[in-house]
PDB file of C-alpha atoms in Angstrom:
ATOM      1  CA  MET A   1      69.790  17.830   4.028  1.00 44.00           C
ATOM      2  CA  ASP A   2      68.426  14.555   5.435  1.00 48.00           C
ATOM      3  CA  THR A   3      64.785  15.613   5.265  1.00 47.00           C
ATOM      4  CA  LEU A   4      62.828  15.135   2.086  1.00 47.00           C
ATOM      5  CA  SER A   5      60.862  18.023   0.724  1.00 48.00           C
ATOM      6  CA  SER A   6      57.162  17.439   0.149  1.00 47.00           C
ATOM      7  CA  SER A   7      57.708  18.047  -3.545  1.00 50.00           C
ATOM      8  CA  SER A   8      60.042  15.039  -3.752  1.00 51.00           C
ATOM      9  CA  ILE A   9      57.296  12.583  -2.678  1.00 50.00           C
ATOM     10  CA  LYS A  10      55.664  11.004  -5.679  1.00 53.00           C
ATOM     11  CA  PRO A  11      51.854  11.347  -5.567  1.00 51.00           C
ATOM     12  CA  GLU A  12      51.327   7.772  -6.678  1.00 55.00           C
ATOM     13  CA  LEU A  13      53.185   6.535  -3.593  1.00 53.00           C
ATOM     14  CA  VAL A  14      50.838   8.290  -1.161  1.00 56.00           C
ATOM     15  CA  PRO A  15      48.078   5.892  -0.044  1.00 60.00           C
ATOM     16  CA  TYR A  16      44.542   7.076  -0.778  1.00 57.00           C
ATOM     17  CA  TYR A  17      41.882   6.737   1.908  1.00 56.00           C
ATOM     18  CA  PRO A  18      38.399   7.623   0.582  1.00 62.00           C
ATOM     19  CA  SER A  19      37.081   8.279   4.074  1.00 55.00           C
ATOM     20  CA  ASN A  20      39.735  10.989   4.517  1.00 56.00           C
ATOM     21  CA  ASP A  21      38.969  12.656   1.204  1.00 56.00           C
ATOM     22  CA  PRO A  22      36.806  15.746   1.913  1.00 56.00           C
ATOM     23  CA  CYS A  23      35.604  15.748  -1.680  1.00 63.00           C
ATOM     24  CA  ASN A  24      34.441  12.106  -1.594  1.00 65.00           C
ATOM     25  CA  ASP A  25      30.918  12.442  -0.190  1.00 70.00           C
ATOM     26  CA  LEU A  26      30.280   8.710  -0.507  1.00 78.00           C
ATOM     27  CA  GLY A  27      33.122   7.925   1.892  1.00 74.00           C
ATOM     28  CA  TYR A  28      34.362   4.973  -0.174  1.00 86.00           C
ATOM     29  CA  ILE A  29      34.942   3.893  -3.764  1.00 89.00           C
ATOM     30  CA  ALA A  30      31.775   2.203  -5.028  1.00 90.00           C
ATOM     31  CA  SER A  31      32.368  -1.392  -6.133  1.00 93.00           C
ATOM     32  CA  ASN A  32      31.479  -1.869  -9.802  1.00 95.00           C
ATOM     33  CA  SER A  33      30.799  -5.579  -9.222  1.00 96.00           C
ATOM     34  CA  ALA A  34      28.254  -4.966  -6.454  1.00 95.00           C
ATOM     35  CA  THR A  35      26.721  -2.111  -8.433  1.00 96.00           C
ATOM     36  CA  ALA A  36      26.386  -4.303 -11.522  1.00 97.00           C
ATOM     37  CA  VAL A  37      24.566  -7.024  -9.579  1.00 97.00           C
ATOM     38  CA  ALA A  38      22.154  -4.586  -7.930  1.00 97.00           C
ATOM     39  CA  PHE A  39      21.604  -2.642 -11.179  1.00 97.00           C
ATOM     40  CA  SER A  40      20.852  -5.814 -13.135  1.00 97.00           C
ATOM     41  CA  LEU A  41      18.476  -7.250 -10.528  1.00 97.00           C
ATOM     42  CA  VAL A  42      16.505  -4.024 -10.138  1.00 97.00           C
ATOM     43  CA  LEU A  43      16.045  -3.578 -13.890  1.00 97.00           C
ATOM     44  CA  LEU A  44      15.154  -7.247 -14.373  1.00 98.00           C
ATOM     45  CA  ILE A  45      12.432  -6.949 -11.739  1.00 97.00           C
ATOM     46  CA  ALA A  46      11.206  -3.726 -13.348  1.00 97.00           C
ATOM     47  CA  PHE A  47      11.071  -5.310 -16.829  1.00 97.00           C
ATOM     48  CA  ILE A  48       9.115  -8.324 -15.593  1.00 96.00           C
ATOM     49  CA  GLN A  49       6.616  -6.200 -13.712  1.00 96.00           C
ATOM     50  CA  THR A  50       6.266  -3.855 -16.695  1.00 96.00           C
ATOM     51  CA  TYR A  51       5.333  -6.881 -18.803  1.00 95.00           C
ATOM     52  CA  HIS A  52       2.729  -7.893 -16.223  1.00 93.00           C
ATOM     53  CA  ILE A  53       1.154  -4.447 -16.218  1.00 93.00           C
ATOM     54  CA  ILE A  54       1.070  -4.123 -20.008  1.00 91.00           C
ATOM     55  CA  TYR A  55      -0.240  -7.602 -20.755  1.00 87.00           C
ATOM     56  CA  LYS A  56      -2.126  -8.484 -17.567  1.00 81.00           C
ATOM     57  CA  GLY A  57      -3.437  -5.171 -16.329  1.00 79.00           C
ATOM     58  CA  THR A  58      -3.055  -3.976 -12.728  1.00 87.00           C
ATOM     59  CA  ARG A  59      -2.179  -0.433 -13.783  1.00 90.00           C
ATOM     60  CA  TRP A  60      -2.341   0.698 -10.149  1.00 91.00           C
ATOM     61  CA  MET A  61       1.039  -1.008  -9.646  1.00 94.00           C
ATOM     62  CA  TRP A  62       2.752   1.539 -11.908  1.00 94.00           C
ATOM     63  CA  PRO A  63       4.115   3.554  -8.935  1.00 94.00           C
ATOM     64  CA  MET A  64       6.188   0.565  -7.834  1.00 96.00           C
ATOM     65  CA  VAL A  65       7.550  -0.061 -11.335  1.00 96.00           C
ATOM     66  CA  ILE A  66       8.361   3.617 -11.880  1.00 96.00           C
ATOM     67  CA  GLY A  67      10.175   3.591  -8.541  1.00 96.00           C
ATOM     68  CA  GLU A  68      12.169   0.556  -9.671  1.00 97.00           C
ATOM     69  CA  TYR A  69      13.375   2.337 -12.807  1.00 97.00           C
ATOM     70  CA  ILE A  70      14.362   5.370 -10.738  1.00 96.00           C
ATOM     71  CA  TYR A  71      16.150   3.090  -8.278  1.00 97.00           C
ATOM     72  CA  GLY A  72      17.972   1.387 -11.146  1.00 97.00           C
ATOM     73  CA  ILE A  73      19.096   4.723 -12.611  1.00 97.00           C
ATOM     74  CA  GLY A  74      20.455   5.596  -9.179  1.00 96.00           C
ATOM     75  CA  PHE A  75      22.667   2.519  -9.299  1.00 97.00           C
ATOM     76  CA  GLY A  76      23.741   3.550 -12.787  1.00 95.00           C
ATOM     77  CA  PHE A  77      25.189   6.719 -11.302  1.00 95.00           C
ATOM     78  CA  ARG A  78      27.212   4.578  -8.906  1.00 95.00           C
ATOM     79  CA  PHE A  79      29.194   3.335 -11.914  1.00 95.00           C
ATOM     80  CA  ALA A  80      30.060   6.952 -12.669  1.00 93.00           C
ATOM     81  CA  LEU A  81      30.942   7.559  -9.009  1.00 92.00           C
ATOM     82  CA  HIS A  82      33.435   4.707  -9.144  1.00 90.00           C
ATOM     83  CA  TYR A  83      35.482   6.604 -11.711  1.00 91.00           C
ATOM     84  CA  ASN A  84      34.646  10.105 -10.411  1.00 89.00           C
ATOM     85  CA  PRO A  85      34.399   9.748  -6.607  1.00 86.00           C
ATOM     86  CA  ASP A  86      34.896  13.489  -6.071  1.00 83.00           C
ATOM     87  CA  SER A  87      32.089  14.607  -8.400  1.00 86.00           C
ATOM     88  CA  LEU A  88      29.445  16.417  -6.350  1.00 83.00           C
ATOM     89  CA  GLY A  89      26.943  16.445  -9.208  1.00 88.00           C
ATOM     90  CA  ILE A  90      27.091  12.683  -9.765  1.00 91.00           C
ATOM     91  CA  TYR A  91      26.858  12.068  -6.018  1.00 89.00           C
ATOM     92  CA  ILE A  92      23.758  14.271  -5.677  1.00 88.00           C
ATOM     93  CA  ALA A  93      22.017  12.464  -8.550  1.00 91.00           C
ATOM     94  CA  GLU A  94      22.939   9.017  -7.174  1.00 92.00           C
ATOM     95  CA  TYR A  95      21.928   9.866  -3.623  1.00 90.00           C
ATOM     96  CA  LEU A  96      18.581  11.445  -4.440  1.00 90.00           C
ATOM     97  CA  LEU A  97      17.502   8.693  -6.839  1.00 94.00           C
ATOM     98  CA  ILE A  98      18.402   5.848  -4.490  1.00 94.00           C
ATOM     99  CA  VAL A  99      17.085   7.477  -1.320  1.00 92.00           C
ATOM    100  CA  LEU A 100      13.792   8.765  -2.704  1.00 92.00           C
ATOM    101  CA  SER A 101      12.723   5.898  -5.004  1.00 94.00           C
ATOM    102  CA  PRO A 102      11.380   3.696  -2.117  1.00 94.00           C
ATOM    103  CA  CYS A 103       8.615   6.251  -1.653  1.00 94.00           C
ATOM    104  CA  PHE A 104       7.086   4.816  -4.811  1.00 95.00           C
ATOM    105  CA  PHE A 105       7.269   1.255  -3.431  1.00 96.00           C
ATOM    106  CA  ILE A 106       5.565   2.374  -0.249  1.00 94.00           C
ATOM    107  CA  ALA A 107       2.770   4.106  -2.177  1.00 94.00           C
ATOM    108  CA  ALA A 108       2.068   0.909  -4.147  1.00 95.00           C
ATOM    109  CA  ASN A 109       1.767  -1.085  -0.922  1.00 95.00           C
ATOM    110  CA  TYR A 110      -0.650   1.478   0.498  1.00 95.00           C
ATOM    111  CA  VAL A 111      -2.884   1.053  -2.542  1.00 94.00           C
ATOM    112  CA  LEU A 112      -2.602  -2.736  -2.457  1.00 95.00           C
ATOM    113  CA  LEU A 113      -4.212  -3.012   0.982  1.00 94.00           C
ATOM    114  CA  GLY A 114      -7.353  -1.321  -0.311  1.00 93.00           C
ATOM    115  CA  ARG A 115      -7.425  -3.574  -3.355  1.00 93.00           C
ATOM    116  CA  ILE A 116      -7.177  -6.714  -1.222  1.00 94.00           C
ATOM    117  CA  ALA A 117      -9.887  -5.499   1.164  1.00 94.00           C
ATOM    118  CA  ARG A 118     -12.301  -4.784  -1.695  1.00 92.00           C
ATOM    119  CA  GLU A 119     -11.437  -8.014  -3.493  1.00 91.00           C
ATOM    120  CA  ILE A 120     -12.587 -10.142  -0.556  1.00 91.00           C
ATOM    121  CA  ASN A 121     -15.367  -7.714   0.393  1.00 91.00           C
ATOM    122  CA  CYS A 122     -13.871  -7.024   3.821  1.00 92.00           C
ATOM    123  CA  ALA A 123     -13.291  -3.304   3.534  1.00 92.00           C
ATOM    124  CA  HIS A 124     -15.389  -2.873   6.674  1.00 91.00           C
ATOM    125  CA  HIS A 125     -12.588  -4.513   8.666  1.00 92.00           C
ATOM    126  CA  VAL A 126     -10.102  -1.806   7.693  1.00 92.00           C
ATOM    127  CA  LEU A 127      -9.736   0.780  10.445  1.00 90.00           C
ATOM    128  CA  LEU A 128     -10.875   3.628   8.147  1.00 89.00           C
ATOM    129  CA  PRO A 129     -12.872   3.669   4.907  1.00 90.00           C
ATOM    130  CA  VAL A 130     -10.570   2.222   2.261  1.00 89.00           C
ATOM    131  CA  ARG A 131     -10.541   5.236  -0.059  1.00 90.00           C
ATOM    132  CA  ARG A 132      -9.869   7.618   2.822  1.00 92.00           C
ATOM    133  CA  LEU A 133      -7.177   5.378   4.269  1.00 91.00           C
ATOM    134  CA  THR A 134      -5.406   5.065   0.909  1.00 90.00           C
ATOM    135  CA  LEU A 135      -5.606   8.816   0.362  1.00 93.00           C
ATOM    136  CA  ILE A 136      -4.222   9.592   3.818  1.00 93.00           C
ATOM    137  CA  PHE A 137      -1.261   7.259   3.498  1.00 93.00           C
ATOM    138  CA  VAL A 138      -0.460   8.243  -0.087  1.00 93.00           C
ATOM    139  CA  LEU A 139      -0.539  11.912   0.897  1.00 94.00           C
ATOM    140  CA  SER A 140       1.729  11.151   3.855  1.00 93.00           C
ATOM    141  CA  ASP A 141       4.081   9.355   1.462  1.00 93.00           C
ATOM    142  CA  VAL A 142       4.128  12.343  -0.879  1.00 93.00           C
ATOM    143  CA  SER A 143       4.726  14.691   2.056  1.00 94.00           C
ATOM    144  CA  THR A 144       7.662  12.690   3.403  1.00 93.00           C
ATOM    145  CA  PHE A 145       9.011  12.434  -0.161  1.00 93.00           C
ATOM    146  CA  VAL A 146       9.036  16.236  -0.460  1.00 94.00           C
ATOM    147  CA  ILE A 147      10.599  16.696   2.986  1.00 94.00           C
ATOM    148  CA  GLN A 148      13.337  14.176   2.201  1.00 92.00           C
ATOM    149  CA  ALA A 149      13.966  15.693  -1.225  1.00 91.00           C
ATOM    150  CA  VAL A 150      14.319  19.181   0.227  1.00 93.00           C
ATOM    151  CA  GLY A 151      16.525  18.012   3.083  1.00 91.00           C
ATOM    152  CA  ALA A 152      18.740  15.850   0.886  1.00 87.00           C
ATOM    153  CA  SER A 153      19.192  18.723  -1.569  1.00 86.00           C
ATOM    154  CA  ILE A 154      20.252  21.133   1.184  1.00 89.00           C
ATOM    155  CA  THR A 155      22.786  18.648   2.578  1.00 85.00           C
ATOM    156  CA  THR A 156      24.831  19.115  -0.602  1.00 78.00           C
ATOM    157  CA  SER A 157      25.458  22.778   0.292  1.00 80.00           C
ATOM    158  CA  THR A 158      29.099  23.800   0.655  1.00 79.00           C
ATOM    159  CA  ASN A 159      28.120  25.764   3.770  1.00 84.00           C
ATOM    160  CA  TYR A 160      28.400  23.469   6.784  1.00 83.00           C
ATOM    161  CA  ASP A 161      25.546  25.056   8.762  1.00 87.00           C
ATOM    162  CA  SER A 162      23.206  24.835   5.786  1.00 89.00           C
ATOM    163  CA  ALA A 163      24.235  21.247   5.099  1.00 87.00           C
ATOM    164  CA  LEU A 164      23.649  20.335   8.757  1.00 90.00           C
ATOM    165  CA  ALA A 165      20.179  21.928   8.666  1.00 92.00           C
ATOM    166  CA  GLY A 166      19.431  19.945   5.530  1.00 91.00           C
ATOM    167  CA  LEU A 167      20.534  16.762   7.277  1.00 91.00           C
ATOM    168  CA  HIS A 168      18.093  17.452  10.127  1.00 94.00           C
ATOM    169  CA  ILE A 169      15.265  18.081   7.663  1.00 94.00           C
ATOM    170  CA  PHE A 170      16.117  14.898   5.825  1.00 93.00           C
ATOM    171  CA  LEU A 171      16.179  12.936   9.084  1.00 94.00           C
ATOM    172  CA  ALA A 172      12.770  14.350  10.023  1.00 95.00           C
ATOM    173  CA  GLY A 173      11.395  13.141   6.687  1.00 94.00           C
ATOM    174  CA  LEU A 174      12.831   9.678   7.239  1.00 94.00           C
ATOM    175  CA  VAL A 175      11.422   9.454  10.775  1.00 96.00           C
ATOM    176  CA  LEU A 176       7.981  10.535   9.550  1.00 95.00           C
ATOM    177  CA  GLN A 177       8.148   7.974   6.765  1.00 94.00           C
ATOM    178  CA  LEU A 178       9.141   5.214   9.187  1.00 95.00           C
ATOM    179  CA  THR A 179       6.283   6.223  11.518  1.00 96.00           C
ATOM    180  CA  SER A 180       3.819   6.158   8.613  1.00 95.00           C
ATOM    181  CA  VAL A 181       4.945   2.722   7.481  1.00 95.00           C
ATOM    182  CA  LEU A 182       4.759   1.370  11.051  1.00 96.00           C
ATOM    183  CA  LEU A 183       1.233   2.723  11.454  1.00 96.00           C
ATOM    184  CA  PHE A 184       0.240   1.177   8.133  1.00 96.00           C
ATOM    185  CA  CYS A 185       1.644  -2.193   9.252  1.00 96.00           C
ATOM    186  CA  VAL A 186      -0.393  -2.024  12.468  1.00 96.00           C
ATOM    187  CA  ILE A 187      -3.570  -1.260  10.516  1.00 96.00           C
ATOM    188  CA  TYR A 188      -2.809  -4.070   8.062  1.00 96.00           C
ATOM    189  CA  ALA A 189      -2.120  -6.568  10.869  1.00 96.00           C
ATOM    190  CA  ARG A 190      -5.409  -5.571  12.507  1.00 95.00           C
ATOM    191  CA  PHE A 191      -7.206  -6.093   9.199  1.00 95.00           C
ATOM    192  CA  LEU A 192      -5.807  -9.612   8.754  1.00 95.00           C
ATOM    193  CA  TYR A 193      -6.679 -10.488  12.362  1.00 95.00           C
ATOM    194  CA  LYS A 194     -10.255  -9.274  11.911  1.00 94.00           C
ATOM    195  CA  VAL A 195     -10.737 -11.229   8.700  1.00 94.00           C
ATOM    196  CA  ARG A 196      -9.279 -14.414  10.178  1.00 93.00           C
ATOM    197  CA  SER A 197     -11.311 -14.204  13.388  1.00 93.00           C
ATOM    198  CA  LYS A 198     -14.617 -12.904  12.068  1.00 92.00           C
ATOM    199  CA  GLU A 199     -14.783 -13.993   8.429  1.00 91.00           C
ATOM    200  CA  GLN A 200     -13.832 -17.670   8.482  1.00 90.00           C
ATOM    201  CA  VAL A 201     -15.629 -18.399   5.222  1.00 91.00           C
ATOM    202  CA  ILE A 202     -13.687 -15.724   3.391  1.00 90.00           C
ATOM    203  CA  TRP A 203     -10.426 -16.578   5.151  1.00 91.00           C
ATOM    204  CA  MET A 204     -10.725 -20.199   4.007  1.00 90.00           C
ATOM    205  CA  ARG A 205     -12.419 -19.601   0.675  1.00 88.00           C
ATOM    206  CA  ASP A 206      -9.342 -20.372  -1.484  1.00 85.00           C
ATOM    207  CA  THR A 207      -8.075 -23.327   0.530  1.00 85.00           C
ATOM    208  CA  LYS A 208      -8.636 -25.785  -2.319  1.00 83.00           C
ATOM    209  CA  GLU A 209      -7.281 -23.430  -4.970  1.00 81.00           C
ATOM    210  CA  ARG A 210      -3.739 -23.311  -6.333  1.00 82.00           C
ATOM    211  CA  TRP A 211      -1.312 -21.101  -4.425  1.00 78.00           C
ATOM    212  CA  ASN A 212      -1.508 -18.418  -7.102  1.00 77.00           C
ATOM    213  CA  CYS A 213      -5.266 -18.257  -6.679  1.00 81.00           C
ATOM    214  CA  ASP A 214      -5.296 -17.972  -2.889  1.00 88.00           C
ATOM    215  CA  TRP A 215      -5.725 -14.362  -1.777  1.00 92.00           C
ATOM    216  CA  ARG A 216      -3.819 -15.144   1.431  1.00 93.00           C
ATOM    217  CA  THR A 217      -0.680 -15.662  -0.661  1.00 94.00           C
ATOM    218  CA  LEU A 218      -0.866 -12.077  -1.855  1.00 94.00           C
ATOM    219  CA  ALA A 219      -1.583 -10.959   1.717  1.00 95.00           C
ATOM    220  CA  ALA A 220       1.606 -12.722   2.856  1.00 96.00           C
ATOM    221  CA  ALA A 221       3.576 -11.119  -0.006  1.00 96.00           C
ATOM    222  CA  LEU A 222       2.452  -7.702   1.209  1.00 97.00           C
ATOM    223  CA  VAL A 223       3.624  -8.594   4.712  1.00 97.00           C
ATOM    224  CA  ILE A 224       7.085  -9.530   3.399  1.00 97.00           C
ATOM    225  CA  SER A 225       7.282  -6.353   1.327  1.00 97.00           C
ATOM    226  CA  CYS A 226       6.371  -4.223   4.336  1.00 97.00           C
ATOM    227  CA  ILE A 227       9.032  -5.915   6.465  1.00 97.00           C
ATOM    228  CA  GLY A 228      11.680  -5.194   3.833  1.00 97.00           C
ATOM    229  CA  ILE A 229      10.661  -1.540   3.682  1.00 96.00           C
ATOM    230  CA  LEU A 230      10.638  -1.281   7.482  1.00 96.00           C
ATOM    231  CA  ILE A 231      14.187  -2.656   7.699  1.00 96.00           C
ATOM    232  CA  ARG A 232      15.376  -0.220   5.036  1.00 96.00           C
ATOM    233  CA  SER A 233      13.629   2.720   6.712  1.00 95.00           C
ATOM    234  CA  GLY A 234      15.159   1.846  10.067  1.00 95.00           C
ATOM    235  CA  TYR A 235      18.602   1.609   8.490  1.00 96.00           C
ATOM    236  CA  ARG A 236      18.284   5.020   6.826  1.00 95.00           C
ATOM    237  CA  VAL A 237      17.144   6.662  10.068  1.00 95.00           C
ATOM    238  CA  ALA A 238      20.114   5.150  11.928  1.00 95.00           C
ATOM    239  CA  GLU A 239      22.515   6.130   9.144  1.00 93.00           C
ATOM    240  CA  VAL A 240      21.428   9.781   8.924  1.00 92.00           C
ATOM    241  CA  ALA A 241      21.258  10.074  12.724  1.00 93.00           C
ATOM    242  CA  GLN A 242      25.012   9.367  12.828  1.00 91.00           C
ATOM    243  CA  GLY A 243      25.767  12.480  10.808  1.00 84.00           C
ATOM    244  CA  PHE A 244      27.854  13.048   7.697  1.00 80.00           C
ATOM    245  CA  HIS A 245      30.695  10.693   8.513  1.00 79.00           C
ATOM    246  CA  GLY A 246      29.104   7.922  10.530  1.00 83.00           C
ATOM    247  CA  SER A 247      30.159   4.310  10.355  1.00 88.00           C
ATOM    248  CA  LEU A 248      27.024   3.363   8.419  1.00 89.00           C
ATOM    249  CA  THR A 249      27.398   6.202   5.942  1.00 87.00           C
ATOM    250  CA  GLU A 250      30.941   5.204   5.002  1.00 86.00           C
ATOM    251  CA  SER A 251      30.315   1.453   4.786  1.00 91.00           C
ATOM    252  CA  GLU A 252      29.351  -0.015   1.421  1.00 92.00           C
ATOM    253  CA  GLU A 253      28.534  -3.339   3.089  1.00 94.00           C
ATOM    254  CA  ALA A 254      26.049  -1.592   5.392  1.00 94.00           C
ATOM    255  CA  PHE A 255      24.462   0.107   2.392  1.00 95.00           C
ATOM    256  CA  TYR A 256      23.809  -3.174   0.604  1.00 96.00           C
ATOM    257  CA  LEU A 257      22.702  -5.053   3.716  1.00 96.00           C
ATOM    258  CA  GLY A 258      20.550  -2.308   5.211  1.00 95.00           C
ATOM    259  CA  ASP A 259      19.176  -0.645   2.100  1.00 95.00           C
ATOM    260  CA  THR A 260      19.564  -2.593  -1.132  1.00 96.00           C
ATOM    261  CA  PHE A 261      18.841  -6.150   0.011  1.00 97.00           C
ATOM    262  CA  PRO A 262      15.670  -5.348   2.013  1.00 97.00           C
ATOM    263  CA  LEU A 263      14.304  -3.267  -0.863  1.00 97.00           C
ATOM    264  CA  LEU A 264      15.087  -5.997  -3.390  1.00 97.00           C
ATOM    265  CA  VAL A 265      13.079  -8.414  -1.228  1.00 97.00           C
ATOM    266  CA  ALA A 266      10.270  -5.840  -0.955  1.00 97.00           C
ATOM    267  CA  ILE A 267       9.884  -5.597  -4.748  1.00 97.00           C
ATOM    268  CA  VAL A 268      10.952  -9.015  -6.008  1.00 97.00           C
ATOM    269  CA  ILE A 269       8.250 -10.680  -3.893  1.00 97.00           C
ATOM    270  CA  TYR A 270       5.714  -9.363  -6.407  1.00 96.00           C
ATOM    271  CA  VAL A 271       7.354 -11.159  -9.338  1.00 95.00           C
ATOM    272  CA  PRO A 272       6.051 -14.654  -8.424  1.00 93.00           C
ATOM    273  CA  PHE A 273       3.113 -13.165  -6.474  1.00 93.00           C
ATOM    274  CA  TRP A 274       1.966 -10.508  -8.902  1.00 93.00           C
ATOM    275  CA  PRO A 275      -1.198  -8.843  -7.535  1.00 93.00           C
ATOM    276  CA  GLY A 276      -2.963  -9.159 -10.887  1.00 88.00           C
ATOM    277  CA  ARG A 277      -3.051 -12.924 -10.420  1.00 87.00           C
ATOM    278  CA  PHE A 278      -5.071 -12.555  -7.252  1.00 87.00           C
ATOM    279  CA  ILE A 279      -7.072  -9.348  -7.656  1.00 85.00           C
ATOM    280  CA  THR A 280      -9.680 -10.691 -10.060  1.00 71.00           C
ATOM    281  CA  GLY A 281     -12.568  -8.376  -9.365  1.00 60.00           C
ATOM    282  CA  ARG A 282     -14.807 -11.043  -7.836  1.00 50.00           C
ATOM    283  CA  LEU A 283     -16.340 -10.058  -4.532  1.00 43.00           C
ATOM    284  CA  ALA A 284     -16.583 -12.713  -1.873  1.00 42.00           C
ATOM    285  CA  PRO A 285     -19.703 -12.221   0.281  1.00 43.00           C
ATOM    286  CA  SER A 286     -19.262 -11.215   3.889  1.00 39.00           C
ATOM    287  CA  VAL A 287     -20.181 -13.861   6.447  1.00 40.00           C
ATOM    288  CA  ASN A 288     -22.640 -11.462   8.032  1.00 40.00           C
ATOM    289  CA  GLU A 289     -24.544 -11.205   4.743  1.00 40.00           C
ATOM    290  CA  LEU A 290     -24.924 -14.944   4.278  1.00 42.00           C
ATOM    291  CA  PRO A 291     -27.764 -17.052   5.666  1.00 41.00           C
ATOM    292  CA  ASN A 292     -25.804 -20.206   5.090  1.00 42.00           C
ATOM    293  CA  ARG A 293     -22.044 -20.386   5.537  1.00 41.00           C
ATOM    294  CA  GLN A 294     -21.710 -23.842   3.988  1.00 41.00           C
ATOM    295  CA  GLU A 295     -23.539 -22.715   0.898  1.00 41.00           C
ATOM    296  CA  SER A 296     -21.180 -19.773   0.637  1.00 41.00           C
ATOM    297  CA  LEU A 297     -18.122 -21.968   0.984  1.00 40.00           C
ATOM    298  CA  ALA A 298     -19.328 -24.314  -1.713  1.00 41.00           C
ATOM    299  CA  SER A 299     -20.107 -21.383  -3.973  1.00 43.00           C
ATOM    300  CA  ASN A 300     -16.680 -19.830  -3.461  1.00 45.00           C
ATOM    301  CA  ASN A 301     -14.883 -23.087  -4.193  1.00 42.00           C
ATOM    302  CA  THR A 302     -16.567 -23.364  -7.562  1.00 41.00           C
ATOM    303  CA  LEU A 303     -15.363 -19.964  -8.721  1.00 41.00           C
ATOM    304  CA  ASP A 304     -12.711 -20.147 -11.411  1.00 43.00           C
ATOM    305  CA  CYS A 305      -9.348 -18.543 -10.770  1.00 47.00           C
ATOM    306  CA  ASN A 306      -9.294 -15.607 -13.154  1.00 46.00           C
ATOM    307  CA  TYR A 307      -5.879 -14.149 -13.848  1.00 40.00           C
ATOM    308  CA  GLU A 308      -6.997 -11.239 -15.968  1.00 41.00           C
ATOM    309  CA  VAL A 309     -10.063  -9.098 -15.500  1.00 42.00           C
ATOM    310  CA  SER A 310      -9.265  -5.800 -17.109  1.00 42.00           C
ATOM    311  CA  SER A 311     -12.309  -4.059 -15.774  1.00 41.00           C
ATOM    312  CA  ALA A 312     -11.002  -4.515 -12.238  1.00 42.00           C
ATOM    313  CA  ARG A 313      -7.832  -2.668 -13.076  1.00 44.00           C
TER     314      ARG A 313
END
């Protein structure tokens, strides 16, 4: 008589904990405010860079812009998840779009190294021939993209063993991607060191130019972008390594700090430092090919800063 039957408890009085909801794969209720900020910033960056490509060339930056639109659509699905946290279909779409879109950013950075090396005529300081290096890293990016896509798709299985196998495949793809990006960063750091130590004329050629005409500015932008991608890749590896219900997986703050913010830095850096402003198609002579370094320096300083050379794109 004194005990209440379960049917007498009003559902609205029972507290809801997203992390305890087996149907809520996100592990929390996505904040519409945070989603709106991220969604707006990503699309704004994409629109600006689309304008640059259409009106200023640099078509080889399309992979990054396409990735930004995919990333933005992923955040769009987070709005739907806010109102339908138990929808498996919406979760799958959101997860795949947000997790896989950085592969496009990485591919653009791989291509950019080759463009910088050819622009300053220092391709011989890259560890491998530029075309081969770009091809190798782009293919590795595509491969890790496929592995992650397959693994992430399998993790949505209702069978626990299959989902766990998918998680392991996905983790393998993330680890391979992180390894690839780290190797690329080492090769890029070596390239910059070689140019600075052995090609002083080229390293200093734009010293008297405006910041948006100095090739070293673009080189620094690529460094910042790579750091952002490395942080994000490290976060994703740590998150997936914790399993389905790890502390990182079920923390929206961790998602924005470890994934969204680093990636925003990695792509927004190219808004003020758009590669098309620096990659002009002029070829600076190598120091080893010059009989007179001073003559080369004077010649380089007289070159106009050309923002648009369509033939180079």
